[in-house]
Amino acid sequence: MLAATALVLSACGDEGGDDDDDSPGAEDSPTTTEPKGDGTLTFGTLLPATGDLAFLGPPEFAGVTLAVEDINAAGGVLGQDVVQVKGDSGDGTPDIAGSQVDKLLNANSDVIVGAASSGVSITVIDKITGAGAVQFSPANTAAGFDTDEIDPNRLYFRTAPSDYLQGEVLANEVIEDGFDNVAIMGRQDFYGEGLAERTRDVLEEKGATVSEFILYNKDATTFTAEVNQLAAAEPDAIVLVTFAEITTLIPQLIAKGLGPQDVQLYFVDGNLSNYPDEDFNLDGVKGTAPTSATPDPEFEARLKATPPMGPDDALLYGPESYDAVIISALAAIAAGDDSGEAVGANIVDVTREGTKCTTFEECKTLLEDGEDIDYDGKSGQADMTDTGSLAAGTYGIYEYSGGDNAYEEIDKVSGVVPPSE
């Protein structure tokens, strides 16, 4: 496309001119395309300061802030410091996200980092990419984003692995734990349906019985009917694909004899959080969420020290947020242009099939020396498919213990992300 544009510009330049241009160096003059950006790479953050996924906000905001600091400390992008403009996705309330996108686009955001919720991202993707900006989520895991119909503009990317892999990892863990009568309860939205269905399909492929499969209204505030259905199925394990409504659901499960001390429960990335202020005891509950194959303790310490991170905040999606910003900045350098279209056209290329590099400064130097790069970041290998999703990923297996409703990683599984169906 860039080459074709250059040819058109060259042809237009001949209008009114002489075909026999004898000016010095005319035959050797390179044809270039003028940058479309305004000279400053601007990141808008559409991340959850409020809403159902507000517990994910602190590490995600901190990841973006830390990346911006590291980029500017290394000289910025194309000779200018990069800029951050903050917005609140209000994950769980898409109306907030829409107005916040308007705010970020009006602030000349070239890249919008977010949303955390796949269900929110799907409501604003057309507005963002249709305006020529990149949408780069650090936390969207819905398998449905891998289809061309979702983003014909090809300006959507993510640093979280697809739920097509998470469903497989989660189902395998349930099977390996010895359970074969499993109930699944999930949110009826773009995220919940896909992950619940993928988990069900893998469980059944491996010989387990899914005795109850429930999709509930994502705006529900009580779950009496659903809990009664679960109790009637008498499962020996329950997979819960929820957001923050898990704090309402757990007491109702306990009242029906389906609590953590009665039945094996499994969480997912949407509800895997520390719950220090809740009265129930989650000891024994397991869960899955993306993690780094090779954690960086020094980076994690820096992330924890970056506002708005607090002492009880987990690191979930902080590294992925950091990487989304670094990758976008490297793509702008590769393009020589900070516009969203130019950045988007180079994001996949800077993550694969080049010289390996792991920091912004190192990668920037390679790019300025004319080398292709293959960035691997704080969340792990960043190699992307042509659809802007990770080609492989790592999921942690977590467990709550100690009576304080805090979880810790007990294992991790890496794998290639299979193509969604």
PDB file of N, CA and C in Angstrom, residues 183-242:
ATOM      1  N   ALA A 183     -19.820 -28.761  36.154  1.00  0.00           N
ATOM      2  CA  ALA A 183     -20.799 -27.739  35.777  1.00  0.00           C
ATOM      3  C   ALA A 183     -20.048 -26.459  35.403  1.00  0.00           C
ATOM      4  N   ILE A 184     -20.603 -25.724  34.459  1.00  0.00           N
ATOM      5  CA  ILE A 184     -19.994 -24.473  34.005  1.00  0.00           C
ATOM      6  C   ILE A 184     -21.035 -23.374  34.086  1.00  0.00           C
ATOM      7  N   MET A 185     -20.652 -22.248  34.667  1.00  0.00           N
ATOM      8  CA  MET A 185     -21.527 -21.078  34.750  1.00  0.00           C
ATOM      9  C   MET A 185     -20.753 -19.868  34.263  1.00  0.00           C
ATOM     10  N   GLY A 186     -21.280 -19.171  33.258  1.00  0.00           N
ATOM     11  CA  GLY A 186     -20.540 -18.053  32.681  1.00  0.00           C
ATOM     12  C   GLY A 186     -21.400 -16.876  32.290  1.00  0.00           C
ATOM     13  N   ARG A 187     -20.773 -15.717  32.201  1.00  0.00           N
ATOM     14  CA  ARG A 187     -21.435 -14.496  31.751  1.00  0.00           C
ATOM     15  C   ARG A 187     -21.904 -14.655  30.304  1.00  0.00           C
ATOM     16  N   GLN A 188     -23.073 -14.110  30.020  1.00  0.00           N
ATOM     17  CA  GLN A 188     -23.567 -14.147  28.651  1.00  0.00           C
ATOM     18  C   GLN A 188     -23.118 -12.877  27.937  1.00  0.00           C
ATOM     19  N   ASP A 189     -21.860 -12.885  27.534  1.00  0.00           N
ATOM     20  CA  ASP A 189     -21.307 -11.777  26.770  1.00  0.00           C
ATOM     21  C   ASP A 189     -20.192 -12.312  25.878  1.00  0.00           C
ATOM     22  N   PHE A 190     -19.565 -11.412  25.144  1.00  0.00           N
ATOM     23  CA  PHE A 190     -18.564 -11.797  24.150  1.00  0.00           C
ATOM     24  C   PHE A 190     -17.422 -12.597  24.765  1.00  0.00           C
ATOM     25  N   TYR A 191     -17.030 -12.238  25.981  1.00  0.00           N
ATOM     26  CA  TYR A 191     -15.961 -12.930  26.692  1.00  0.00           C
ATOM     27  C   TYR A 191     -16.453 -14.235  27.308  1.00  0.00           C
ATOM     28  N   GLY A 192     -17.522 -14.147  28.112  1.00  0.00           N
ATOM     29  CA  GLY A 192     -17.965 -15.289  28.889  1.00  0.00           C
ATOM     30  C   GLY A 192     -18.424 -16.465  28.047  1.00  0.00           C
ATOM     31  N   GLU A 193     -19.203 -16.185  27.019  1.00  0.00           N
ATOM     32  CA  GLU A 193     -19.715 -17.268  26.185  1.00  0.00           C
ATOM     33  C   GLU A 193     -18.584 -18.038  25.512  1.00  0.00           C
ATOM     34  N   GLY A 194     -17.635 -17.297  24.938  1.00  0.00           N
ATOM     35  CA  GLY A 194     -16.551 -17.958  24.211  1.00  0.00           C
ATOM     36  C   GLY A 194     -15.702 -18.838  25.106  1.00  0.00           C
ATOM     37  N   LEU A 195     -15.327 -18.326  26.287  1.00  0.00           N
ATOM     38  CA  LEU A 195     -14.476 -19.100  27.187  1.00  0.00           C
ATOM     39  C   LEU A 195     -15.236 -20.281  27.784  1.00  0.00           C
ATOM     40  N   ALA A 196     -16.485 -20.070  28.163  1.00  0.00           N
ATOM     41  CA  ALA A 196     -17.281 -21.164  28.722  1.00  0.00           C
ATOM     42  C   ALA A 196     -17.484 -22.274  27.692  1.00  0.00           C
ATOM     43  N   GLU A 197     -17.784 -21.891  26.459  1.00  0.00           N
ATOM     44  CA  GLU A 197     -18.013 -22.890  25.415  1.00  0.00           C
ATOM     45  C   GLU A 197     -16.741 -23.656  25.068  1.00  0.00           C
ATOM     46  N   ARG A 198     -15.623 -22.947  25.001  1.00  0.00           N
ATOM     47  CA  ARG A 198     -14.360 -23.623  24.688  1.00  0.00           C
ATOM     48  C   ARG A 198     -13.990 -24.605  25.806  1.00  0.00           C
ATOM     49  N   THR A 199     -14.178 -24.206  27.061  1.00  0.00           N
ATOM     50  CA  THR A 199     -13.897 -25.090  28.189  1.00  0.00           C
ATOM     51  C   THR A 199     -14.790 -26.326  28.134  1.00  0.00           C
ATOM     52  N   ARG A 200     -16.078 -26.115  27.878  1.00  0.00           N
ATOM     53  CA  ARG A 200     -17.021 -27.238  27.752  1.00  0.00           C
ATOM     54  C   ARG A 200     -16.595 -28.201  26.645  1.00  0.00           C
ATOM     55  N   ASP A 201     -16.232 -27.649  25.485  1.00  0.00           N
ATOM     56  CA  ASP A 201     -15.897 -28.503  24.349  1.00  0.00           C
ATOM     57  C   ASP A 201     -14.680 -29.376  24.640  1.00  0.00           C
ATOM     58  N   VAL A 202     -13.653 -28.792  25.280  1.00  0.00           N
ATOM     59  CA  VAL A 202     -12.449 -29.568  25.574  1.00  0.00           C
ATOM     60  C   VAL A 202     -12.732 -30.614  26.654  1.00  0.00           C
ATOM     61  N   LEU A 203     -13.519 -30.253  27.663  1.00  0.00           N
ATOM     62  CA  LEU A 203     -13.890 -31.221  28.692  1.00  0.00           C
ATOM     63  C   LEU A 203     -14.582 -32.433  28.072  1.00  0.00           C
ATOM     64  N   GLU A 204     -15.517 -32.171  27.182  1.00  0.00           N
ATOM     65  CA  GLU A 204     -16.255 -33.261  26.563  1.00  0.00           C
ATOM     66  C   GLU A 204     -15.374 -34.078  25.628  1.00  0.00           C
ATOM     67  N   GLU A 205     -14.462 -33.405  24.930  1.00  0.00           N
ATOM     68  CA  GLU A 205     -13.517 -34.132  24.070  1.00  0.00           C
ATOM     69  C   GLU A 205     -12.668 -35.112  24.871  1.00  0.00           C
ATOM     70  N   LYS A 206     -12.395 -34.765  26.127  1.00  0.00           N
ATOM     71  CA  LYS A 206     -11.536 -35.594  26.961  1.00  0.00           C
ATOM     72  C   LYS A 206     -12.327 -36.566  27.846  1.00  0.00           C
ATOM     73  N   GLY A 207     -13.620 -36.665  27.594  1.00  0.00           N
ATOM     74  CA  GLY A 207     -14.409 -37.685  28.253  1.00  0.00           C
ATOM     75  C   GLY A 207     -15.158 -37.264  29.492  1.00  0.00           C
ATOM     76  N   ALA A 208     -15.071 -36.004  29.899  1.00  0.00           N
ATOM     77  CA  ALA A 208     -15.806 -35.551  31.082  1.00  0.00           C
ATOM     78  C   ALA A 208     -17.266 -35.268  30.714  1.00  0.00           C
ATOM     79  N   THR A 209     -18.120 -35.305  31.707  1.00  0.00           N
ATOM     80  CA  THR A 209     -19.530 -34.953  31.541  1.00  0.00           C
ATOM     81  C   THR A 209     -19.756 -33.527  32.030  1.00  0.00           C
ATOM     82  N   VAL A 210     -20.294 -32.683  31.178  1.00  0.00           N
ATOM     83  CA  VAL A 210     -20.680 -31.338  31.588  1.00  0.00           C
ATOM     84  C   VAL A 210     -22.158 -31.420  31.949  1.00  0.00           C
ATOM     85  N   SER A 211     -22.416 -31.559  33.238  1.00  0.00           N
ATOM     86  CA  SER A 211     -23.770 -31.856  33.693  1.00  0.00           C
ATOM     87  C   SER A 211     -24.691 -30.640  33.695  1.00  0.00           C
ATOM     88  N   GLU A 212     -24.113 -29.467  33.691  1.00  0.00           N
ATOM     89  CA  GLU A 212     -24.908 -28.233  33.614  1.00  0.00           C
ATOM     90  C   GLU A 212     -24.070 -27.149  32.955  1.00  0.00           C
ATOM     91  N   PHE A 213     -24.669 -26.453  31.996  1.00  0.00           N
ATOM     92  CA  PHE A 213     -23.993 -25.349  31.300  1.00  0.00           C
ATOM     93  C   PHE A 213     -24.929 -24.158  31.336  1.00  0.00           C
ATOM     94  N   ILE A 214     -24.562 -23.146  32.106  1.00  0.00           N
ATOM     95  CA  ILE A 214     -25.439 -22.002  32.350  1.00  0.00           C
ATOM     96  C   ILE A 214     -24.765 -20.713  31.896  1.00  0.00           C
ATOM     97  N   LEU A 215     -25.466 -19.944  31.075  1.00  0.00           N
ATOM     98  CA  LEU A 215     -25.047 -18.585  30.738  1.00  0.00           C
ATOM     99  C   LEU A 215     -26.050 -17.624  31.358  1.00  0.00           C
ATOM    100  N   TYR A 216     -25.559 -16.699  32.204  1.00  0.00           N
ATOM    101  CA  TYR A 216     -26.452 -15.802  32.930  1.00  0.00           C
ATOM    102  C   TYR A 216     -26.329 -14.375  32.409  1.00  0.00           C
ATOM    103  N   ASN A 217     -27.353 -13.600  32.629  1.00  0.00           N
ATOM    104  CA  ASN A 217     -27.365 -12.190  32.242  1.00  0.00           C
ATOM    105  C   ASN A 217     -26.228 -11.462  32.955  1.00  0.00           C
ATOM    106  N   LYS A 218     -25.384 -10.805  32.189  1.00  0.00           N
ATOM    107  CA  LYS A 218     -24.213 -10.153  32.787  1.00  0.00           C
ATOM    108  C   LYS A 218     -24.578  -9.026  33.750  1.00  0.00           C
ATOM    109  N   ASP A 219     -25.813  -8.543  33.700  1.00  0.00           N
ATOM    110  CA  ASP A 219     -26.256  -7.485  34.607  1.00  0.00           C
ATOM    111  C   ASP A 219     -26.992  -8.034  35.829  1.00  0.00           C
ATOM    112  N   ALA A 220     -26.992  -9.353  35.995  1.00  0.00           N
ATOM    113  CA  ALA A 220     -27.722  -9.960  37.109  1.00  0.00           C
ATOM    114  C   ALA A 220     -27.109  -9.559  38.444  1.00  0.00           C
ATOM    115  N   THR A 221     -27.955  -9.408  39.444  1.00  0.00           N
ATOM    116  CA  THR A 221     -27.492  -9.080  40.802  1.00  0.00           C
ATOM    117  C   THR A 221     -27.777 -10.198  41.790  1.00  0.00           C
ATOM    118  N   THR A 222     -28.557 -11.183  41.375  1.00  0.00           N
ATOM    119  CA  THR A 222     -28.805 -12.358  42.210  1.00  0.00           C
ATOM    120  C   THR A 222     -28.818 -13.589  41.317  1.00  0.00           C
ATOM    121  N   PHE A 223     -28.483 -14.739  41.886  1.00  0.00           N
ATOM    122  CA  PHE A 223     -28.281 -15.937  41.071  1.00  0.00           C
ATOM    123  C   PHE A 223     -29.026 -17.143  41.643  1.00  0.00           C
ATOM    124  N   THR A 224     -30.191 -16.893  42.235  1.00  0.00           N
ATOM    125  CA  THR A 224     -30.931 -17.967  42.891  1.00  0.00           C
ATOM    126  C   THR A 224     -31.266 -19.104  41.933  1.00  0.00           C
ATOM    127  N   ALA A 225     -31.819 -18.772  40.784  1.00  0.00           N
ATOM    128  CA  ALA A 225     -32.216 -19.813  39.830  1.00  0.00           C
ATOM    129  C   ALA A 225     -31.004 -20.587  39.319  1.00  0.00           C
ATOM    130  N   GLU A 226     -29.951 -19.863  39.016  1.00  0.00           N
ATOM    131  CA  GLU A 226     -28.756 -20.520  38.487  1.00  0.00           C
ATOM    132  C   GLU A 226     -28.107 -21.432  39.532  1.00  0.00           C
ATOM    133  N   VAL A 227     -28.047 -20.979  40.772  1.00  0.00           N
ATOM    134  CA  VAL A 227     -27.449 -21.790  41.836  1.00  0.00           C
ATOM    135  C   VAL A 227     -28.291 -23.041  42.087  1.00  0.00           C
ATOM    136  N   ASN A 228     -29.609 -22.912  42.016  1.00  0.00           N
ATOM    137  CA  ASN A 228     -30.477 -24.080  42.163  1.00  0.00           C
ATOM    138  C   ASN A 228     -30.229 -25.101  41.051  1.00  0.00           C
ATOM    139  N   GLN A 229     -30.008 -24.611  39.829  1.00  0.00           N
ATOM    140  CA  GLN A 229     -29.686 -25.510  38.720  1.00  0.00           C
ATOM    141  C   GLN A 229     -28.375 -26.252  38.988  1.00  0.00           C
ATOM    142  N   LEU A 230     -27.373 -25.519  39.469  1.00  0.00           N
ATOM    143  CA  LEU A 230     -26.095 -26.146  39.780  1.00  0.00           C
ATOM    144  C   LEU A 230     -26.249 -27.211  40.856  1.00  0.00           C
ATOM    145  N   ALA A 231     -27.015 -26.898  41.896  1.00  0.00           N
ATOM    146  CA  ALA A 231     -27.196 -27.851  42.993  1.00  0.00           C
ATOM    147  C   ALA A 231     -27.876 -29.121  42.511  1.00  0.00           C
ATOM    148  N   ALA A 232     -28.847 -28.969  41.605  1.00  0.00           N
ATOM    149  CA  ALA A 232     -29.568 -30.137  41.096  1.00  0.00           C
ATOM    150  C   ALA A 232     -28.663 -31.052  40.275  1.00  0.00           C
ATOM    151  N   ALA A 233     -27.631 -30.486  39.662  1.00  0.00           N
ATOM    152  CA  ALA A 233     -26.716 -31.292  38.838  1.00  0.00           C
ATOM    153  C   ALA A 233     -25.729 -32.088  39.672  1.00  0.00           C
ATOM    154  N   GLU A 234     -25.568 -31.721  40.940  1.00  0.00           N
ATOM    155  CA  GLU A 234     -24.642 -32.396  41.858  1.00  0.00           C
ATOM    156  C   GLU A 234     -23.242 -32.590  41.248  1.00  0.00           C
ATOM    157  N   PRO A 235     -22.634 -31.519  40.779  1.00  0.00           N
ATOM    158  CA  PRO A 235     -21.302 -31.637  40.170  1.00  0.00           C
ATOM    159  C   PRO A 235     -20.218 -31.825  41.225  1.00  0.00           C
ATOM    160  N   ASP A 236     -19.092 -32.405  40.808  1.00  0.00           N
ATOM    161  CA  ASP A 236     -17.948 -32.470  41.724  1.00  0.00           C
ATOM    162  C   ASP A 236     -16.949 -31.348  41.466  1.00  0.00           C
ATOM    163  N   ALA A 237     -17.197 -30.530  40.440  1.00  0.00           N
ATOM    164  CA  ALA A 237     -16.377 -29.345  40.159  1.00  0.00           C
ATOM    165  C   ALA A 237     -17.226 -28.339  39.391  1.00  0.00           C
ATOM    166  N   ILE A 238     -16.981 -27.041  39.638  1.00  0.00           N
ATOM    167  CA  ILE A 238     -17.714 -25.976  38.954  1.00  0.00           C
ATOM    168  C   ILE A 238     -16.729 -24.958  38.402  1.00  0.00           C
ATOM    169  N   VAL A 239     -16.841 -24.664  37.117  1.00  0.00           N
ATOM    170  CA  VAL A 239     -16.050 -23.622  36.463  1.00  0.00           C
ATOM    171  C   VAL A 239     -16.888 -22.350  36.437  1.00  0.00           C
ATOM    172  N   LEU A 240     -16.344 -21.250  36.964  1.00  0.00           N
ATOM    173  CA  LEU A 240     -17.069 -19.988  37.073  1.00  0.00           C
ATOM    174  C   LEU A 240     -16.401 -18.918  36.207  1.00  0.00           C
ATOM    175  N   VAL A 241     -17.036 -18.589  35.096  1.00  0.00           N
ATOM    176  CA  VAL A 241     -16.513 -17.577  34.165  1.00  0.00           C
ATOM    177  C   VAL A 241     -17.264 -16.281  34.443  1.00  0.00           C
ATOM    178  N   THR A 242     -16.754 -15.498  35.391  1.00  0.00           N
ATOM    179  CA  THR A 242     -17.443 -14.288  35.845  1.00  0.00           C
ATOM    180  C   THR A 242     -16.477 -13.114  35.915  1.00  0.00           C
TER     181      THR A 242
END
